[in-house]
Short mmCIF file of C-alpha atoms in Angstrom, two decimals:
data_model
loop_
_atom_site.label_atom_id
_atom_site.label_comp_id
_atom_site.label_asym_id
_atom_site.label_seq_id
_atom_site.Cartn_x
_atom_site.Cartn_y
_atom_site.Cartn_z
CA UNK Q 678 0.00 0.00 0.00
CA UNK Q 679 1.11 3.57 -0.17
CA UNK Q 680 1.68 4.19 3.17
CA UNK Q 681 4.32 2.15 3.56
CA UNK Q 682 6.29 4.41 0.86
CA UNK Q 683 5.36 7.30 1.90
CA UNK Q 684 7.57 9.03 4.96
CA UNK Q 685 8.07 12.42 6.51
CA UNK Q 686 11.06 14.84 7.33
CA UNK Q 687 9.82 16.75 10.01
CA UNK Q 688 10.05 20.24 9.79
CA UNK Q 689 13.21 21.39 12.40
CA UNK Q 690 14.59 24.35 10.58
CA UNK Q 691 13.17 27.48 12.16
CA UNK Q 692 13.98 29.01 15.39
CA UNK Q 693 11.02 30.29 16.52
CA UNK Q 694 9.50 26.61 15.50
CA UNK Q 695 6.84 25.91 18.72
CA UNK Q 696 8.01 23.10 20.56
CA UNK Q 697 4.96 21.07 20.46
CA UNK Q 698 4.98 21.39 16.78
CA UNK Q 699 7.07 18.23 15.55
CA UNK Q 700 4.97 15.94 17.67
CA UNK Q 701 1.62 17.38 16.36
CA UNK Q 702 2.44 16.58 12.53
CA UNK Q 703 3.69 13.48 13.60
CA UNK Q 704 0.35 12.56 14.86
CA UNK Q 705 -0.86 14.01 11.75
CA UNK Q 706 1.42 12.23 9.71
CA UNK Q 707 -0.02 8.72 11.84
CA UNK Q 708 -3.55 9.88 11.08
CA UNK Q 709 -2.97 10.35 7.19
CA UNK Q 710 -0.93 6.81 6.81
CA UNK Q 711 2.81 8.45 6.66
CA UNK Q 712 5.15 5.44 7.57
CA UNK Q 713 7.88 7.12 9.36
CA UNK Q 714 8.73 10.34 10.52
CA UNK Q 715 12.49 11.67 11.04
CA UNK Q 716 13.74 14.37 12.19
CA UNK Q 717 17.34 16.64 10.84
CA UNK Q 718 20.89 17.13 13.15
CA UNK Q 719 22.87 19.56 13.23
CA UNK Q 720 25.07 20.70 17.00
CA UNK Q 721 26.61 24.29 16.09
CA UNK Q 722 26.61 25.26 12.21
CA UNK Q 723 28.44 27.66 10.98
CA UNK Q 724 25.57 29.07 9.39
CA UNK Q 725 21.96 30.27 10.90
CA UNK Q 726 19.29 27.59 10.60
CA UNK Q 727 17.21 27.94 7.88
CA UNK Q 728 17.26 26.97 4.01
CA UNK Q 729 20.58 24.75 5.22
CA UNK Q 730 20.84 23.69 8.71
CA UNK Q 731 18.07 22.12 10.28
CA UNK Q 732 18.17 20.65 13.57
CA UNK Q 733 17.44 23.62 15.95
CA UNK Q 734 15.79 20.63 18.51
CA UNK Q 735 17.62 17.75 19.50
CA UNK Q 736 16.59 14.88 17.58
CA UNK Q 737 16.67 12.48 19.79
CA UNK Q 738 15.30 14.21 22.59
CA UNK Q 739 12.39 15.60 20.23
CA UNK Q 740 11.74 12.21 18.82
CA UNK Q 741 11.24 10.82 22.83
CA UNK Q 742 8.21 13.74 23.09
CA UNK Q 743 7.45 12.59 19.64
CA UNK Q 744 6.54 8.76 20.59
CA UNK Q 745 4.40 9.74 23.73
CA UNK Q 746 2.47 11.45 21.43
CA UNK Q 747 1.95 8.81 18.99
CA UNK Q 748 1.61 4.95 18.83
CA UNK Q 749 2.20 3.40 14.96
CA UNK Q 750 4.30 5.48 13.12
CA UNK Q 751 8.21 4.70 13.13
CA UNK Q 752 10.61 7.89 14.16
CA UNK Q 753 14.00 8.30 13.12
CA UNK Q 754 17.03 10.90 12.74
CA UNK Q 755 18.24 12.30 9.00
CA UNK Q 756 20.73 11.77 9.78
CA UNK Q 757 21.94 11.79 13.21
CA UNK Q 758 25.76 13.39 13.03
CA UNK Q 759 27.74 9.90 14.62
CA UNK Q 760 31.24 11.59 15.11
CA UNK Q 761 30.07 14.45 16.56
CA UNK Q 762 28.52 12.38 19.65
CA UNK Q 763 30.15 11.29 22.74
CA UNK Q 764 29.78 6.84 22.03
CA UNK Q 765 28.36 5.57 25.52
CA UNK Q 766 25.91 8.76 25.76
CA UNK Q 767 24.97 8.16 22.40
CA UNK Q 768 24.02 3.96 23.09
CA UNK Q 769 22.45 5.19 26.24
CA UNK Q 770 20.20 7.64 24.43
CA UNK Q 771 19.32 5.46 21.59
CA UNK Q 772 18.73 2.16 23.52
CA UNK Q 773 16.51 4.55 25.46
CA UNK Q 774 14.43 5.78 22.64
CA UNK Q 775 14.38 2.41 21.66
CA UNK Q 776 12.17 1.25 24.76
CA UNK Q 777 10.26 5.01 25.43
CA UNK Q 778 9.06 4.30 21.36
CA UNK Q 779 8.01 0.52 21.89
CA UNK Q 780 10.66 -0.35 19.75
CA UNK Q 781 9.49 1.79 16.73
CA UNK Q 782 13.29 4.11 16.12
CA UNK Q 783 15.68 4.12 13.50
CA UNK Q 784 18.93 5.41 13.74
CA UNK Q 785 19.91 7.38 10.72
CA UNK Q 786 23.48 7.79 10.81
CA UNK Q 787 25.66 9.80 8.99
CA UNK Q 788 29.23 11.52 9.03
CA UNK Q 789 28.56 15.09 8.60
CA UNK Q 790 29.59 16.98 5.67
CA UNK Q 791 30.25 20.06 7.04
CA UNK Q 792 34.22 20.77 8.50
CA UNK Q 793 33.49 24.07 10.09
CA UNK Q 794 31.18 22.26 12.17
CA UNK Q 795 33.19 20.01 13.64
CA UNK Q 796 35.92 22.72 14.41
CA UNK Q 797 33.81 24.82 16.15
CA UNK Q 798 33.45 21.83 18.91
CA UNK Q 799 36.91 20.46 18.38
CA UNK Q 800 36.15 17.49 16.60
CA UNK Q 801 38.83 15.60 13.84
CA UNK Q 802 37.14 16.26 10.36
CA UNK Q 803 39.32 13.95 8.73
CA UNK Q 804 38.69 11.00 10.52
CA UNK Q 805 34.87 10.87 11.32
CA UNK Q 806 34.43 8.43 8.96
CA UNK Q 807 36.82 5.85 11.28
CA UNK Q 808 35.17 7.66 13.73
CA UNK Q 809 31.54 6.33 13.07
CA UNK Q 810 32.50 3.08 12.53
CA UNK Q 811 33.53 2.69 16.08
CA UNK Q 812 30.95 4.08 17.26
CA UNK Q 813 28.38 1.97 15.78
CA UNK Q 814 30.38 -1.47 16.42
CA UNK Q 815 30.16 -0.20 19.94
CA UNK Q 816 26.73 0.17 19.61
CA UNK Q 817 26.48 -3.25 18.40
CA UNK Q 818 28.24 -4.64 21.12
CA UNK Q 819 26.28 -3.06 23.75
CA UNK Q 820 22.86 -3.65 22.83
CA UNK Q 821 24.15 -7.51 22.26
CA UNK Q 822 26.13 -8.36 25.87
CA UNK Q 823 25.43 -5.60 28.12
CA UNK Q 824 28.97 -5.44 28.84
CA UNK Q 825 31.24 -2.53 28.36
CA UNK Q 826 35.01 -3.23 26.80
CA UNK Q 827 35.96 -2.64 30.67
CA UNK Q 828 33.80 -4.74 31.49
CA UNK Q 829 30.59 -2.01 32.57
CA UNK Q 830 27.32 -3.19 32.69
CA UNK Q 831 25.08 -1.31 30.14
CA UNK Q 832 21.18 -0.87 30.11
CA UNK Q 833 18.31 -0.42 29.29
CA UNK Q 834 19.44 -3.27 26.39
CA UNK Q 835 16.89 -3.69 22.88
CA UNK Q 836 14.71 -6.45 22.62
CA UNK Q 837 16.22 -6.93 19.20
CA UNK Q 838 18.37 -4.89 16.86
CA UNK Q 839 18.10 -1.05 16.63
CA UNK Q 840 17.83 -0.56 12.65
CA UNK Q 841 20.20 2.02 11.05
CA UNK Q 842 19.88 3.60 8.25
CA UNK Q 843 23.14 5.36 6.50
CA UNK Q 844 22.68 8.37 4.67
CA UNK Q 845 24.65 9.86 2.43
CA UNK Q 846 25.46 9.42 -1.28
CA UNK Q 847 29.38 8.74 -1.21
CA UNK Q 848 30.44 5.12 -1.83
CA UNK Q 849 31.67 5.09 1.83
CA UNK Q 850 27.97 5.96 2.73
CA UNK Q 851 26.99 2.60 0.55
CA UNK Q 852 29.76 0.43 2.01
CA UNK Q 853 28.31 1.28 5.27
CA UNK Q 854 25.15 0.57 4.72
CA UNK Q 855 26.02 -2.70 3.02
CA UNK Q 856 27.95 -3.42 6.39
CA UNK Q 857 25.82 -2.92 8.98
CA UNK Q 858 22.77 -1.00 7.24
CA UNK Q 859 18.98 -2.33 7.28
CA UNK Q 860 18.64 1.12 5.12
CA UNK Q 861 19.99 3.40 3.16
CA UNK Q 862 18.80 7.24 2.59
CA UNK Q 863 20.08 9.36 -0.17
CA UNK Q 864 20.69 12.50 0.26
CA UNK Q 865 19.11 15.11 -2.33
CA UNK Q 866 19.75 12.66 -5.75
CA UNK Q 867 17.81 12.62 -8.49
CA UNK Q 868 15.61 9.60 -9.24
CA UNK Q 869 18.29 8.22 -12.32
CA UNK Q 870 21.10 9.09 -8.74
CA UNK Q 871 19.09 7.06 -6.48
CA UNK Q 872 18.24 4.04 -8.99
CA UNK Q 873 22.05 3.98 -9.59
CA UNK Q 874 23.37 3.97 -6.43
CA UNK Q 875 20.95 1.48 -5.07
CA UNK Q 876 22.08 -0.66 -7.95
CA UNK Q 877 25.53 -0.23 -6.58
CA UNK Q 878 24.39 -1.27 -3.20
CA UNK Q 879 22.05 -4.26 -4.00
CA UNK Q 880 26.02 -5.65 -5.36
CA UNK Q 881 27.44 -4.66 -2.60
CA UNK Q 882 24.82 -6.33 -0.01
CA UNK Q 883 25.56 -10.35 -1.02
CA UNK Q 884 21.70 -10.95 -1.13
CA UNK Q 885 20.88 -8.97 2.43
CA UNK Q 886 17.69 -6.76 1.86
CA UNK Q 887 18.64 -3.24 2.37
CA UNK Q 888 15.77 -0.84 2.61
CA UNK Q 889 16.22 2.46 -0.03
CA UNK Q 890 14.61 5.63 0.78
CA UNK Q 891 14.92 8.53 -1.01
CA UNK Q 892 14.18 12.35 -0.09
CA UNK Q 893 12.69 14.68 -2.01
CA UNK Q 894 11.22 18.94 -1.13
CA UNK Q 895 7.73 19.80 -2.03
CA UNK Q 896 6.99 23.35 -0.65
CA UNK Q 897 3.05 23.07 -1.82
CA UNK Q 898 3.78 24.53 -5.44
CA UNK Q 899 2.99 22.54 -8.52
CA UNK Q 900 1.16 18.92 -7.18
CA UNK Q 901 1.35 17.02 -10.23
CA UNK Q 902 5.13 17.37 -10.80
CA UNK Q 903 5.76 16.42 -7.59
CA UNK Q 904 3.74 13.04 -7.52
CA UNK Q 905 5.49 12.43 -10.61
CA UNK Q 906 8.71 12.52 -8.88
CA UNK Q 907 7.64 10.82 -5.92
CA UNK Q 908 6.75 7.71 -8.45
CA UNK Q 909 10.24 8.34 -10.51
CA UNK Q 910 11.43 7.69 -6.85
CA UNK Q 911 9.67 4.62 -6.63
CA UNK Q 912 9.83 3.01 -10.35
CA UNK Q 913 14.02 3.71 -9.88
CA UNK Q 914 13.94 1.35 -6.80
CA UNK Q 915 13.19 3.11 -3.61
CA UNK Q 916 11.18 1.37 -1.10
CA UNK Q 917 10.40 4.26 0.64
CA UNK Q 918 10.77 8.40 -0.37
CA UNK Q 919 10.52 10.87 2.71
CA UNK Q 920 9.27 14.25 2.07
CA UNK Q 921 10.03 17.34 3.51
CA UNK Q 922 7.06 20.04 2.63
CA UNK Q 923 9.34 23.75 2.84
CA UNK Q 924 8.49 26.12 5.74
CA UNK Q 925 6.56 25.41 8.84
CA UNK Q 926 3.62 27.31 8.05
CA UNK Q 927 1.25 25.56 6.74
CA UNK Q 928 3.09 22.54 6.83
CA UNK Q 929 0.40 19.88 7.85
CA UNK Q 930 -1.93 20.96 5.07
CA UNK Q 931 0.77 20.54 2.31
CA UNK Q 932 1.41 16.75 3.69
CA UNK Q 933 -2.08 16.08 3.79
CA UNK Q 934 -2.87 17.23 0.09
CA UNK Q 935 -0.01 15.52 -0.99
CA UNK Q 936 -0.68 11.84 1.19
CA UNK Q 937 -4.31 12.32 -1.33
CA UNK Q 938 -2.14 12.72 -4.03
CA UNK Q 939 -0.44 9.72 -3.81
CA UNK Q 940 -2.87 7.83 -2.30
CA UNK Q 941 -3.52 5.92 -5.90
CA UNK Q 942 -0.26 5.09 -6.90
#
């Protein structure tokens, strides 16, 4: 059914953005059949939050409000900024969300792109790819013993795996997601990009089902171009494409006409 391609990228871009706001569209978003809902990260840009940055709440602590608020719909960060997060706070916080949700998270994941970023807290640019990796074999280990490398006893532990889903459009991105990936997000490709790299990562995966979503912007202007993107999405071999609908204002409204829109696909 459509539902189940049809996501959400919670609006997280504007200052002034009323608190209570993400959790009310993603009751919305419940109500009109979205599948998932994530939310954007970014710690300290170098630029003001807007058209670029989004991420002015705390995912993860947003997406905790978010999941007493609603009951089916699956949350998630895109993407969550891995090397720019302290490792044990970070299992702590997602094995966390993980039991506040009912076990309905997804940990998007991704390296950052931006270097100023990570200089303004002191972070190693070049190696945040290494960086990640760690950091999500830690995970890994965690949820799966309970047992620190010093031998620390962690908790609260998953009933079952935490999916992760890599973002980014970089071969790295894909070998990651091959690795240790139950998805894979691109990140602003076309629908001839996505179909290409999935391609590349259905080669990469050895036969292990990898779920492709793809994101697209719809800011409530021209309907019927955008449903035909949305199926482009599809037809190139995304499972899933999560839309982000433009400015705040208005924003439930524009992901309600366009749920209708696709509703017959």
């Amino acid at each position: 059914m459509t539902e189940h391609f049809l996501e959400v990228v919670l609006p997280n871009e504007q200052p002034d953005l009323d608190p209570a706001r993400p959790a009310e569209l993603a009751r919305l978003a419940e109500d009109l059949g979205y599948h998932a809902a994530w939310l954007p990260d970014h710690l300290i840009p170098p630029g003001a939050f807007g058209d670029v940055f989004g991420g002015v709440y705390e995912p993860l602590v947003t997406l905790a409000h978010v999941a007493a608020r609603t009951e089916r719909i699956r949350l998630g960060t895109s993407v969550l900024i891995v090397p720019l997060r302290e490792p044990f706070a970070l299992a702590k916080q997602v094995a966390t969300l993980d039991r506040l949700s009912g076990h309905r998270f997804d940990l998007g994941v991704g390296t950052g792109w931006n270097e100023p970023e990570f200089a303004e807290v002191g972070a190693d640019f070049r190696t945040r790819g290494k960086r990640t990796d760690a950091t999500l074999d830690l995970l890994a280990e965690l949820f799966r013993a309970g047992r620190g490398p010093g031998g620390g006893y962690f908790e609260p532990r998953p009933a079952g795996p935490v999916p992760i889903t890599v973002g980014g459009n970089s071969d790295a991105a894909l070998r990651r997601a091959a690795r240790i990936g139950a998805g894979w997000m691109s990140a602003g490709l076309s629908p001839a990009g996505v179909g290409e790299r999935a391609g590349k990562l259905t080669g990469m995966t050895n036969g292990r089902e990898t779920r492709v979503t793809a994101r697209m912007e719809w800011n409530g202007v021209d309907l019927e171009a955008a449903i035909a993107r949305f199926r482009a999405y599809i037809l190139a071999g995304a499972d899933a494409v999560a839309v982000h609908f433009g400015p705040a204002e208005d924003y439930g409204q524009r992901m309600a006409v366009f749920a209708e829109g696709v509703a017959d696909l």
